Amino acid sequence: MKNSAQYKIKWANLFVLLIISLIAFSACNQTTSTSGDSEMDAFIDSLINQMTVEEKAGQLTLYTSGWDVTGPVLRDDYMDELRAGRAGNLFNAHTVDYATNLQRIAVEETRLGIPLLFGLDVIHGYKTTFPIPLAEASSWDMDIIEKSAHLAAKEAASAGINWTYNPMVDIARDPRWGRIAEGNGEDPYLGSLIGAAKVRGIQGMDLSDPTTILACVKHFAAYGAAQAGRDYHTVDMSDRELRQNYLPPYKAALDAGAATVMTSFNELDGVPASGSHYLMTEILRNEWGFDGFVVTDYTSINEMVPHGVVADLKEAAELAFNAGVQMDMQGGVYSQYLPELLEEGKIKESTLNEYVRQVLEMKYKLGLFDDPYRYLNKSREQETLYSQELMDHALLAAKESIVLLKNEPAGNAASNLLPLSKSTRSVALIGPLADNQKDMLGTWHVAGDETKVVTLLEGIRQTAPDVRINYARGAGFNGNDQSGFAEALAAARRSDVVIMAIGEDYTQSGEAASRSEIGLPGPQQELIEAIHALGKPVVAVVMAGRPLTINWIDENIPAVMNAWHLGTMSGKAIAETLFGDHNPGGKLTITFPKSVGQIPIYYNMKNTGRPFDANNKYTSKYLDVSNEPLYPFGYGLSYTNFEYSNLQLSSNELTMDGSITVSATIKNTGKYTGKEVVQLYIRDLVGSVTRPVKELKGYEKISLNPGESRQVTFTISAKDLEFYTRDMSYKAEPGDFKVFIGTSSAEHLEGDFTLK
């Protein structure tokens, strides 16, 4: 390895040192941070002044690497672009050996020697895979979520990655949309907390720390509201809805310091996001003061042509550039057309220079100009991948993400079916997810190694070694092949308890994986019905990347556990929960519908002029299904029971500059130590515009021993009551409010107060 001085840009050493010295001399009384900024500015200025237009466009270009049977590989034409200085950034180029060679080419073989950014979709882990984001959101535990992000970044950084396209903070209320798996659910308050926690975890306190990487908030904006739940489809909403419910998580992530932003595929108000000056400049830059850089999603500049907002790629490049988009992912449009657009006066050179500056600043802050190889340490890679620290956390996060949906006695039994006893003589483990490594990783597992995954079969063997397991796959995820039913039924007949491991494979949720029907795919429904008919006690362990319509299961199966896709340690986490080593405490952050006909269905909907009345046909309801969901937002059971009582308000009047407290007593009335997420909701009864029936405004996750009670207190101020009023000002309005404290959005104590 060369020393860091030799890593400086080849032609600029003396020039930069001279500039820096002059600045330091003239500003010797300034603070260290100002001096540091001046040093960076001088260095980048000198670099930009020496760049050709083509090289500048190269810094605004991001190409993908590929993957062959022998490992990662870069296309020949991209390699040519790299050597010519026209490709300043790469994604999907990981592993130290591979990235080192590419960085060497950029630094030692190009004219200016500018180091590369290496990006990757590290969504819920790099090699060690944590629960999918929708699952981990169910933990309601910001410490766990932040640590998952930190450890994922640390592991990815050890393999040469210095930029991740995470967090995804898109609010989603339609479970048909496959990418709901990648987000945090339906609520803007909770989604904002999670987005900020992930940014803190990914970026840490110092970007030059080679265990931290750049975060990228995505997808800006409102991607989760695609019509009909169909990926890449149109988004159309009012500015009030956009600002009230969809923008807050992006803003929270940026306030936490996120360095970059990714555009969304969808259009908004008739303009594709990658060409929206309103989103990228008016809101992001002018209103929010964002000073990082914006990268498009994959070829989304090119896709503005079929959107029908531009006639050709040249117009697309012009629209995106002038909207405020700095970097073109994969499309090659900036590289091809920016020089021509500049020559024609359709874009400004000053803007081009500013865009290049924003990219180079991030490379500088990562320390890549001091040492382009700082993320490329082979021994660190070997020490970090699948380290015990990562595996231990993967198990913890997986357990905390599990949501118990139902737990009742089986048959004439006196106690609930779960947890199972480790002295149970035999269990039948049946289903396509029972002994399945790859699918338990879930969508976007990227570099995750399925051979490291602990399956449910192996997890039960480790957790309850004295229990005899009768395993049968029984069915697959597609088609209607029932040839495995006989083996499954035979396994069930010779067992005391049946565990059904059912749900989606990893391809049935995620990007480009929208589903019009969200029941159990393939013949799994027929399989569980056949098993149920035997009269055996049955536990349904449902693993999926979205809410599923599992009405029949809820009505007929005594114990139902939603285990999502939990990653590398899935099987052990589920097994420890099934057999009582862990008491589930997860709560849903997304509503489970009874029918796709109810979609969109979410807890903070608005009332109507004709609210539901069972005795009046001409009110807002369906003829064939109730308005209520199968499982509401915030719902989740425990092996113990929690009793809520004694709701108290410090005052029934709140002033604009004051605060009140609201509290309730929570008691563990069961026989297990357990965790409970105590939730605070508020309803504004009358506003200048209509208001939701309730909104989450706070929560506290507590642990109680059997018989233990605790008073949980929340503080409410006028700030918690602010919204976009009739004139689109953001403020609280005087009036009457209801306040709720409870175990879910549907089950709570209720009080009243007035804002004066």
mmCIF file with all atom_site columns, C-alpha atoms in Angstrom, residues 93-99 118 126-127 153-162 375-377 380-381 384-385:
data_model
loop_
_atom_site.group_PDB
_atom_site.id
_atom_site.type_symbol
_atom_site.label_atom_id
_atom_site.label_alt_id
_atom_site.label_comp_id
_atom_site.label_asym_id
_atom_site.label_entity_id
_atom_site.label_seq_id
_atom_site.pdbx_PDB_ins_code
_atom_site.Cartn_x
_atom_site.Cartn_y
_atom_site.Cartn_z
_atom_site.occupancy
_atom_site.B_iso_or_equiv
_atom_site.pdbx_formal_charge
_atom_site.auth_seq_id
_atom_site.auth_comp_id
_atom_site.auth_asym_id
_atom_site.auth_atom_id
_atom_site.pdbx_PDB_model_num
ATOM 1  C CA . ALA A 1 93  ? -19.179 -3.709  -6.895 1.00 0.00 ? 93  ALA A CA 1
ATOM 2  C CA . HIS A 1 94  ? -18.320 -5.387  -3.627 1.00 0.00 ? 94  HIS A CA 1
ATOM 3  C CA . THR A 1 95  ? -15.744 -7.651  -1.970 1.00 0.00 ? 95  THR A CA 1
ATOM 4  C CA . VAL A 1 96  ? -12.377 -6.160  -1.123 1.00 0.00 ? 96  VAL A CA 1
ATOM 5  C CA . ASP A 1 97  ? -10.390 -7.854  -3.879 1.00 0.00 ? 97  ASP A CA 1
ATOM 6  C CA . TYR A 1 98  ? -12.739 -6.730  -6.640 1.00 0.00 ? 98  TYR A CA 1
ATOM 7  C CA . ALA A 1 99  ? -13.300 -3.178  -5.394 1.00 0.00 ? 99  ALA A CA 1
ATOM 8  C CA . PHE A 1 118 ? -19.068 2.112   -4.196 1.00 0.00 ? 118 PHE A CA 1
ATOM 9  C CA . TYR A 1 126 ? -24.932 -7.279  3.876  1.00 0.00 ? 126 TYR A CA 1
ATOM 10 C CA . LYS A 1 127 ? -23.857 -10.884 4.454  1.00 0.00 ? 127 LYS A CA 1
ATOM 11 C CA . ALA A 1 153 ? -23.057 -0.726  7.446  1.00 0.00 ? 153 ALA A CA 1
ATOM 12 C CA . LYS A 1 154 ? -20.023 -2.010  9.326  1.00 0.00 ? 154 LYS A CA 1
ATOM 13 C CA . GLU A 1 155 ? -20.141 -5.372  7.559  1.00 0.00 ? 155 GLU A CA 1
ATOM 14 C CA . ALA A 1 156 ? -20.721 -3.800  4.143  1.00 0.00 ? 156 ALA A CA 1
ATOM 15 C CA . ALA A 1 157 ? -17.918 -1.303  4.739  1.00 0.00 ? 157 ALA A CA 1
ATOM 16 C CA . SER A 1 158 ? -15.558 -4.174  5.454  1.00 0.00 ? 158 SER A CA 1
ATOM 17 C CA . ALA A 1 159 ? -16.272 -5.461  1.939  1.00 0.00 ? 159 ALA A CA 1
ATOM 18 C CA . GLY A 1 160 ? -15.495 -2.156  0.226  1.00 0.00 ? 160 GLY A CA 1
ATOM 19 C CA . ILE A 1 161 ? -18.918 -0.496  0.236  1.00 0.00 ? 161 ILE A CA 1
ATOM 20 C CA . ASN A 1 162 ? -19.064 3.154   1.280  1.00 0.00 ? 162 ASN A CA 1
ATOM 21 C CA . TYR A 1 375 ? -12.590 0.709   2.956  1.00 0.00 ? 375 TYR A CA 1
ATOM 22 C CA . LEU A 1 376 ? -10.497 -1.965  1.303  1.00 0.00 ? 376 LEU A CA 1
ATOM 23 C CA . ASN A 1 377 ? -8.853  -3.959  4.049  1.00 0.00 ? 377 ASN A CA 1
ATOM 24 C CA . ARG A 1 380 ? -10.963 -6.421  8.340  1.00 0.00 ? 380 ARG A CA 1
ATOM 25 C CA . GLU A 1 381 ? -13.299 -8.018  5.815  1.00 0.00 ? 381 GLU A CA 1
ATOM 26 C CA . THR A 1 384 ? -16.146 -8.767  10.214 1.00 0.00 ? 384 THR A CA 1
ATOM 27 C CA . LEU A 1 385 ? -18.217 -11.002 7.923  1.00 0.00 ? 385 LEU A CA 1
#
